[in-house]
Amino acid sequence: MSKLIRPKDYKALLDLRQTEQGIKLIKEFFQQNLSTELRLRRVTAPLFVLKGLGINDDLNGVERPVTFPIKDLGDARAEVVHSLAKWKRLTLAEYQVEKGYGVYTDMNAIRADEELDNLHSLYVDQWDWEAVISREQRTLAFLKCVVERIYAAILRTEYLVCETYPQIKPFLPEKIHFIHSEELLQMYPDKSPKEREDAICEKYGAVFIIGIGGRLSDGKKHDGRAPDYDDWSTVAENGLAGLNGDILIWYPILGRSFELSSMGIRVDKESLLRQLALENKEDRKTLYFHERLLNDQLPLSIGGGIGQSRLCMVLLHKGHIGEIQASIWPEDMRKECEELGMPLI
């Protein structure tokens, strides 16, 4: 309960019926815009994958996937996905997607180790997307271009919501600001990574923090990233390592930064080997996904995930993600949220 943010004088601008209509409006409009901006086709995704193939996303490496035995496969164990970062790249190869095009899908996950609060739920829903790129596009300039196109789709969706519900006023800035995690450390050396995110987002409104996963000059990481999907160790044009990052905005209702997307240019053979060595995960080289990548059987790609419930929460000005999605919450949190005007579904 200590993690629950209690927004002062909070009042939901939409009732339950309007909220459900707003969720539908946002999801339909945004995914169509995302598809158009990045030339993505929709594909069907799994809820679970077989354990031991190296396909599941390891996130920070400490979260336990939900697992279960499969009777008809001799009790071989399946894992509920954390995300589809690696599966999507395999799908690009399987569908023989051409350069400049990609796929997107609805990703549904269960993260049993999540610490529950206004933004974090046991249930995670994202638009997961992945696109084929050329060797020449593995640059920071190209990454920034894709971020700007995604942000443009978010702004268009905000405009539609405000036109549909006049009581909701737009607050997102016209432009998104780019900064490297090392530059952020130098700006705020006495702050924690979360405090640095709050400070930079309050200053600019919308920020893309570059280079998440590698160690900074203080010997610490801004945040954890698995070593086998995003490329966070390659030195980019600005002399700093990292071809990945997070889209964050300042959310005035909760008075804090708010992550909407994690994304990046994916590892090639060289950066995969380097990052596995840095993280002492070289034993993964024999797994199915990693073998295919090391044998040049997977295309170069860029990809990420965009939180569906999170985007709806922001654009509908809600104080708790449980006002957007149905999940399980501690009973005392439910009661307090009800008292604060944030009834959880």
Tab-separated table of C-alpha atoms in Angstrom:
chain	number	residue	atom	x	y	z
A	1	MET	CA	0.000	0.000	0.000
A	2	SER	CA	2.955	2.361	0.553
A	3	LYS	CA	3.458	2.549	-3.212
A	4	LEU	CA	-0.060	3.795	-3.959
A	5	ILE	CA	-0.035	7.385	-5.224
A	6	ARG	CA	-3.012	9.341	-3.909
A	7	PRO	CA	-3.710	12.140	-6.403
A	8	LYS	CA	-5.016	15.264	-4.682
A	9	ASP	CA	-8.586	16.310	-5.504
A	10	TYR	CA	-8.870	13.543	-8.106
A	11	LYS	CA	-12.118	13.274	-10.011
A	12	ALA	CA	-12.665	10.874	-12.914
A	13	LEU	CA	-13.717	12.834	-16.009
A	14	LEU	CA	-15.523	9.859	-17.557
A	15	ASP	CA	-17.984	7.420	-15.992
A	16	LEU	CA	-17.630	3.654	-16.443
A	17	ARG	CA	-19.615	3.554	-19.693
A	18	GLN	CA	-17.698	6.454	-21.225
A	19	THR	CA	-14.421	4.942	-20.054
A	20	GLU	CA	-15.097	1.667	-21.833
A	21	GLN	CA	-16.051	3.558	-24.993
A	22	GLY	CA	-12.905	5.657	-24.689
A	23	ILE	CA	-10.707	2.565	-24.342
A	24	LYS	CA	-12.214	1.129	-27.532
A	25	LEU	CA	-11.746	4.437	-29.372
A	26	ILE	CA	-8.079	4.730	-28.364
A	27	LYS	CA	-7.146	1.133	-29.104
A	28	GLU	CA	-8.759	1.084	-32.538
A	29	PHE	CA	-7.451	4.492	-33.626
A	30	PHE	CA	-3.914	4.224	-32.251
A	31	GLN	CA	-3.100	0.784	-33.611
A	32	GLN	CA	-4.266	1.831	-37.070
A	33	ASN	CA	-2.039	4.915	-36.876
A	34	LEU	CA	0.914	2.888	-35.611
A	35	SER	CA	0.445	0.392	-38.430
A	36	THR	CA	0.356	3.176	-41.021
A	37	GLU	CA	3.318	5.123	-39.601
A	38	LEU	CA	5.668	2.123	-39.434
A	39	ARG	CA	4.163	-0.034	-42.226
A	40	LEU	CA	3.193	-2.900	-39.969
A	41	ARG	CA	0.811	-5.799	-40.602
A	42	ARG	CA	-1.085	-7.426	-37.772
A	43	VAL	CA	-0.160	-10.978	-36.748
A	44	THR	CA	-1.455	-13.399	-34.137
A	45	ALA	CA	0.812	-13.923	-31.122
A	46	PRO	CA	1.159	-16.653	-28.481
A	47	LEU	CA	0.212	-16.260	-24.839
A	48	PHE	CA	2.877	-18.814	-23.859
A	49	VAL	CA	6.017	-20.422	-25.306
A	50	LEU	CA	7.997	-23.553	-24.505
A	51	LYS	CA	10.579	-23.180	-21.765
A	52	GLY	CA	14.236	-23.589	-22.694
A	53	LEU	CA	14.192	-22.147	-26.221
A	54	GLY	CA	15.376	-18.683	-25.223
A	55	ILE	CA	12.303	-17.080	-26.801
A	56	ASN	CA	10.730	-15.534	-23.700
A	57	ASP	CA	11.759	-12.033	-22.671
A	58	ASP	CA	13.950	-12.100	-19.553
A	59	LEU	CA	13.218	-8.452	-18.649
A	60	ASN	CA	15.677	-7.591	-15.859
A	61	GLY	CA	16.622	-11.240	-15.368
A	62	VAL	CA	14.999	-11.670	-11.955
A	63	GLU	CA	11.262	-11.842	-12.750
A	64	ARG	CA	9.823	-15.372	-12.606
A	65	PRO	CA	7.649	-16.398	-15.544
A	66	VAL	CA	4.358	-18.159	-14.864
A	67	THR	CA	4.878	-21.801	-15.908
A	68	PHE	CA	2.720	-24.898	-16.316
A	69	PRO	CA	3.152	-28.491	-17.584
A	70	ILE	CA	1.629	-29.630	-20.888
A	71	LYS	CA	0.075	-33.089	-20.532
A	72	ASP	CA	0.243	-34.050	-24.219
A	73	LEU	CA	3.912	-33.057	-24.468
A	74	GLY	CA	5.094	-35.321	-21.684
A	75	ASP	CA	4.711	-32.555	-19.104
A	76	ALA	CA	7.124	-30.292	-20.981
A	77	ARG	CA	6.786	-26.872	-19.372
A	78	ALA	CA	5.405	-23.766	-21.003
A	79	GLU	CA	6.015	-20.175	-19.891
A	80	VAL	CA	3.520	-17.324	-20.122
A	81	VAL	CA	5.337	-14.621	-22.072
A	82	HIS	CA	6.781	-11.550	-20.369
A	83	SER	CA	6.861	-9.848	-23.747
A	84	LEU	CA	7.383	-10.896	-27.357
A	85	ALA	CA	10.714	-9.191	-28.049
A	86	LYS	CA	12.391	-12.315	-29.452
A	87	TRP	CA	9.312	-14.074	-30.814
A	88	LYS	CA	8.594	-11.128	-33.122
A	89	ARG	CA	12.030	-11.357	-34.719
A	90	LEU	CA	11.540	-15.043	-35.383
A	91	THR	CA	8.181	-14.143	-36.935
A	92	LEU	CA	9.800	-11.613	-39.284
A	93	ALA	CA	12.028	-14.410	-40.578
A	94	GLU	CA	9.190	-16.928	-40.820
A	95	TYR	CA	6.943	-14.522	-42.765
A	96	GLN	CA	9.900	-13.315	-44.867
A	97	VAL	CA	8.978	-9.687	-44.205
A	98	GLU	CA	10.779	-7.240	-46.505
A	99	LYS	CA	12.997	-4.364	-45.350
A	100	GLY	CA	10.983	-1.314	-44.413
A	101	TYR	CA	7.996	-3.374	-43.261
A	102	GLY	CA	7.088	-5.177	-40.071
A	103	VAL	CA	4.484	-6.740	-37.812
A	104	TYR	CA	2.502	-5.755	-34.742
A	105	THR	CA	0.366	-7.759	-32.371
A	106	ASP	CA	-1.596	-7.658	-29.136
A	107	MET	CA	0.706	-8.914	-26.394
A	108	ASN	CA	-0.919	-10.165	-23.187
A	109	ALA	CA	1.285	-11.200	-20.290
A	110	ILE	CA	1.197	-12.115	-16.618
A	111	ARG	CA	3.992	-10.747	-14.436
A	112	ALA	CA	3.497	-12.378	-11.069
A	113	ASP	CA	6.436	-10.565	-9.422
A	114	GLU	CA	5.200	-7.067	-10.271
A	115	GLU	CA	4.929	-4.630	-7.348
A	116	LEU	CA	1.366	-3.354	-7.587
A	117	ASP	CA	0.663	0.377	-7.672
A	118	ASN	CA	-1.056	2.990	-9.846
A	119	LEU	CA	0.974	1.976	-12.928
A	120	HIS	CA	1.884	-1.670	-12.362
A	121	SER	CA	-0.475	-4.616	-12.615
A	122	LEU	CA	-0.165	-8.403	-12.727
A	123	TYR	CA	-1.680	-8.151	-16.202
A	124	VAL	CA	0.309	-6.466	-18.957
A	125	ASP	CA	-1.090	-5.588	-22.372
A	126	GLN	CA	1.015	-4.021	-25.111
A	127	TRP	CA	1.127	-3.396	-28.799
A	128	ASP	CA	4.305	-5.312	-29.574
A	129	TRP	CA	5.840	-4.386	-32.930
A	130	GLU	CA	8.935	-5.273	-34.943
A	131	ALA	CA	10.205	-4.102	-38.338
A	132	VAL	CA	12.992	-5.241	-40.670
A	133	ILE	CA	15.772	-2.702	-41.229
A	134	SER	CA	18.975	-2.505	-43.245
A	135	ARG	CA	22.508	-2.492	-41.852
A	136	GLU	CA	22.719	1.240	-42.712
A	137	GLN	CA	19.667	1.985	-40.571
A	138	ARG	CA	21.268	0.723	-37.378
A	139	THR	CA	21.891	4.309	-36.272
A	140	LEU	CA	20.766	6.678	-33.558
A	141	ALA	CA	19.344	9.027	-36.200
A	142	PHE	CA	17.050	6.294	-37.517
A	143	LEU	CA	15.982	5.334	-33.981
A	144	LYS	CA	15.054	8.954	-33.251
A	145	CYS	CA	13.047	9.152	-36.475
A	146	VAL	CA	10.983	6.106	-35.495
A	147	VAL	CA	10.420	7.507	-31.986
A	148	GLU	CA	9.112	10.757	-33.473
A	149	ARG	CA	6.686	8.866	-35.702
A	150	ILE	CA	5.342	6.864	-32.762
A	151	TYR	CA	4.982	10.038	-30.710
A	152	ALA	CA	3.114	11.680	-33.614
A	153	ALA	CA	0.599	8.801	-33.519
A	154	ILE	CA	0.167	9.345	-29.765
A	155	LEU	CA	-0.510	13.068	-30.311
A	156	ARG	CA	-3.099	12.364	-32.993
A	157	THR	CA	-4.837	9.942	-30.639
A	158	GLU	CA	-4.842	12.529	-27.850
A	159	TYR	CA	-6.455	15.034	-30.237
A	160	LEU	CA	-9.223	12.555	-31.137
A	161	VAL	CA	-9.939	11.810	-27.464
A	162	CYS	CA	-10.185	15.518	-26.608
A	163	GLU	CA	-12.480	16.127	-29.586
A	164	THR	CA	-14.721	13.241	-28.487
A	165	TYR	CA	-14.734	14.185	-24.789
A	166	PRO	CA	-14.400	17.994	-24.445
A	167	GLN	CA	-14.005	17.707	-20.666
A	168	ILE	CA	-10.569	16.141	-21.320
A	169	LYS	CA	-7.941	18.764	-22.170
A	170	PRO	CA	-4.685	17.969	-24.040
A	171	PHE	CA	-1.445	18.226	-22.091
A	172	LEU	CA	1.237	16.455	-24.152
A	173	PRO	CA	3.889	18.729	-25.719
A	174	GLU	CA	4.193	19.025	-29.481
A	175	LYS	CA	7.764	17.679	-29.548
A	176	ILE	CA	9.564	14.867	-27.734
A	177	HIS	CA	12.989	15.622	-26.219
A	178	PHE	CA	15.934	13.223	-26.625
A	179	ILE	CA	18.612	12.703	-23.986
A	180	HIS	CA	21.115	9.932	-23.251
A	181	SER	CA	21.021	8.236	-19.853
A	182	GLU	CA	24.674	9.275	-19.275
A	183	GLU	CA	23.834	12.912	-20.008
A	184	LEU	CA	20.924	12.595	-17.590
A	185	LEU	CA	23.292	11.279	-14.919
A	186	GLN	CA	25.621	14.246	-15.441
A	187	MET	CA	22.672	16.663	-15.155
A	188	TYR	CA	21.394	15.126	-11.910
A	189	PRO	CA	24.342	13.262	-10.291
A	190	ASP	CA	22.746	13.252	-6.831
A	191	LYS	CA	19.437	11.749	-7.942
A	192	SER	CA	18.361	8.136	-8.429
A	193	PRO	CA	17.430	6.979	-11.962
A	194	LYS	CA	13.727	7.349	-11.136
A	195	GLU	CA	14.265	10.838	-9.716
A	196	ARG	CA	16.229	11.782	-12.835
A	197	GLU	CA	13.342	10.595	-15.015
A	198	ASP	CA	10.907	12.683	-12.974
A	199	ALA	CA	13.083	15.791	-13.255
A	200	ILE	CA	13.673	15.589	-17.013
A	201	CYS	CA	10.043	14.709	-17.794
A	202	GLU	CA	8.709	17.577	-15.694
A	203	LYS	CA	11.073	19.906	-17.570
A	204	TYR	CA	10.214	18.811	-21.127
A	205	GLY	CA	6.866	16.999	-20.884
A	206	ALA	CA	7.845	14.119	-23.177
A	207	VAL	CA	11.282	12.505	-23.293
A	208	PHE	CA	13.064	9.610	-24.964
A	209	ILE	CA	15.903	8.384	-22.744
A	210	ILE	CA	18.589	6.717	-24.875
A	211	GLY	CA	20.928	3.927	-23.809
A	212	ILE	CA	19.290	1.723	-21.178
A	213	GLY	CA	20.958	-1.514	-20.120
A	214	GLY	CA	24.654	-0.662	-20.057
A	215	ARG	CA	26.626	0.653	-17.106
A	216	LEU	CA	27.076	4.409	-16.838
A	217	SER	CA	30.093	6.379	-15.583
A	218	ASP	CA	29.046	5.767	-11.960
A	219	GLY	CA	29.244	2.015	-12.564
A	220	LYS	CA	25.465	1.572	-12.338
A	221	LYS	CA	22.762	0.982	-14.948
A	222	HIS	CA	19.978	3.480	-15.513
A	223	ASP	CA	17.696	0.440	-15.687
A	224	GLY	CA	18.024	-3.234	-16.530
A	225	ARG	CA	17.650	-4.732	-20.008
A	226	ALA	CA	18.101	-8.303	-21.166
A	227	PRO	CA	21.314	-8.766	-23.201
A	228	ASP	CA	19.725	-10.515	-26.166
A	229	TYR	CA	17.200	-8.181	-27.787
A	230	ASP	CA	17.950	-4.413	-27.519
A	231	ASP	CA	21.397	-3.200	-28.594
A	232	TRP	CA	22.511	-1.087	-25.630
A	233	SER	CA	26.284	-1.473	-25.992
A	234	THR	CA	27.011	-0.205	-29.529
A	235	VAL	CA	28.573	3.272	-29.606
A	236	ALA	CA	26.260	5.606	-31.539
A	237	GLU	CA	26.986	8.838	-33.445
A	238	ASN	CA	27.150	10.944	-30.276
A	239	GLY	CA	29.946	8.804	-28.836
A	240	LEU	CA	27.700	7.270	-26.184
A	241	ALA	CA	26.633	3.626	-26.198
A	242	GLY	CA	23.080	2.598	-26.851
A	243	LEU	CA	20.604	2.174	-29.697
A	244	ASN	CA	17.569	1.736	-27.472
A	245	GLY	CA	15.527	3.628	-24.922
A	246	ASP	CA	12.194	4.494	-23.314
A	247	ILE	CA	9.442	6.963	-24.193
A	248	LEU	CA	8.300	8.761	-21.032
A	249	ILE	CA	5.921	11.630	-20.388
A	250	TRP	CA	5.214	13.850	-17.396
A	251	TYR	CA	1.825	12.857	-16.006
A	252	PRO	CA	0.401	15.769	-14.009
A	253	ILE	CA	-2.431	13.745	-12.450
A	254	LEU	CA	0.064	11.616	-10.530
A	255	GLY	CA	2.872	14.209	-10.469
A	256	ARG	CA	5.494	11.828	-11.834
A	257	SER	CA	7.133	10.497	-14.979
A	258	PHE	CA	5.230	7.809	-16.816
A	259	GLU	CA	6.757	5.236	-19.190
A	260	LEU	CA	4.685	4.503	-22.286
A	261	SER	CA	7.099	2.473	-24.385
A	262	SER	CA	10.378	0.575	-24.331
A	263	MET	CA	11.996	0.069	-27.722
A	264	GLY	CA	15.212	-0.085	-29.672
A	265	ILE	CA	17.306	-1.331	-32.535
A	266	ARG	CA	17.906	-5.015	-31.890
A	267	VAL	CA	21.214	-6.790	-31.412
A	268	ASP	CA	23.162	-8.047	-34.376
A	269	LYS	CA	25.585	-10.955	-34.094
A	270	GLU	CA	28.453	-8.836	-32.757
A	271	SER	CA	26.465	-6.934	-30.136
A	272	LEU	CA	24.712	-10.100	-28.983
A	273	LEU	CA	28.045	-11.789	-28.269
A	274	ARG	CA	29.369	-8.655	-26.555
A	275	GLN	CA	26.312	-8.223	-24.342
A	276	LEU	CA	26.111	-11.907	-23.403
A	277	ALA	CA	29.745	-11.669	-22.283
A	278	LEU	CA	29.114	-8.444	-20.328
A	279	GLU	CA	26.212	-10.055	-18.477
A	280	ASN	CA	27.870	-13.479	-18.031
A	281	LYS	CA	25.094	-15.113	-20.055
A	282	GLU	CA	27.233	-16.798	-22.713
A	283	ASP	CA	25.553	-20.134	-21.986
A	284	ARG	CA	22.542	-18.788	-23.923
A	285	LYS	CA	24.440	-19.068	-27.211
A	286	THR	CA	23.194	-22.643	-27.631
A	287	LEU	CA	19.496	-21.763	-27.272
A	288	TYR	CA	17.207	-21.868	-30.308
A	289	PHE	CA	16.742	-18.099	-30.735
A	290	HIS	CA	20.380	-17.267	-30.168
A	291	GLU	CA	21.671	-19.980	-32.501
A	292	ARG	CA	19.459	-18.697	-35.298
A	293	LEU	CA	20.670	-15.135	-34.778
A	294	LEU	CA	24.326	-16.183	-34.645
A	295	ASN	CA	23.854	-18.238	-37.824
A	296	ASP	CA	22.496	-15.197	-39.717
A	297	GLN	CA	18.991	-16.689	-39.953
A	298	LEU	CA	17.186	-13.670	-38.492
A	299	PRO	CA	16.822	-10.212	-40.080
A	300	LEU	CA	18.173	-7.013	-38.572
A	301	SER	CA	15.283	-5.267	-36.870
A	302	ILE	CA	13.923	-2.507	-34.677
A	303	GLY	CA	11.022	-3.038	-32.318
A	304	GLY	CA	9.344	-2.357	-29.022
A	305	GLY	CA	6.239	-2.452	-26.918
A	306	ILE	CA	3.673	0.284	-26.231
A	307	GLY	CA	1.471	-0.149	-23.184
A	308	GLN	CA	-2.195	-0.357	-24.154
A	309	SER	CA	-3.709	0.186	-20.715
A	310	ARG	CA	-1.063	2.796	-19.939
A	311	LEU	CA	-1.817	4.822	-23.059
A	312	CYS	CA	-5.555	4.634	-22.322
A	313	MET	CA	-4.921	5.660	-18.701
A	314	VAL	CA	-2.969	8.756	-19.770
A	315	LEU	CA	-5.294	9.871	-22.554
A	316	LEU	CA	-8.425	9.363	-20.425
A	317	HIS	CA	-6.782	11.122	-17.433
A	318	LYS	CA	-7.186	8.244	-14.989
A	319	GLY	CA	-5.418	7.963	-11.645
A	320	HIS	CA	-4.952	4.180	-11.550
A	321	ILE	CA	-4.385	1.571	-14.237
A	322	GLY	CA	-7.057	-0.539	-12.535
A	323	GLU	CA	-9.612	1.988	-13.846
A	324	ILE	CA	-8.678	0.785	-17.350
A	325	GLN	CA	-8.106	-2.969	-17.033
A	326	ALA	CA	-9.493	-5.862	-15.022
A	327	SER	CA	-6.897	-7.386	-12.714
A	328	ILE	CA	-6.345	-8.550	-9.128
A	329	TRP	CA	-5.534	-5.992	-6.428
A	330	PRO	CA	-5.070	-6.106	-2.646
A	331	GLU	CA	-8.420	-5.556	-0.996
A	332	ASP	CA	-7.169	-2.597	1.043
A	333	MET	CA	-5.950	-0.949	-2.181
A	334	ARG	CA	-9.377	-1.458	-3.762
A	335	LYS	CA	-11.087	0.148	-0.771
A	336	GLU	CA	-8.760	3.139	-0.633
A	337	CYS	CA	-8.990	3.692	-4.402
A	338	GLU	CA	-12.782	3.672	-4.124
A	339	GLU	CA	-12.569	6.339	-1.405
A	340	LEU	CA	-10.223	8.415	-3.591
A	341	GLY	CA	-12.642	8.334	-6.534
A	342	MET	CA	-10.637	5.727	-8.453
A	343	PRO	CA	-12.929	2.663	-8.606
A	344	LEU	CA	-10.964	-0.337	-9.885
A	345	ILE	CA	-12.569	-2.584	-12.491
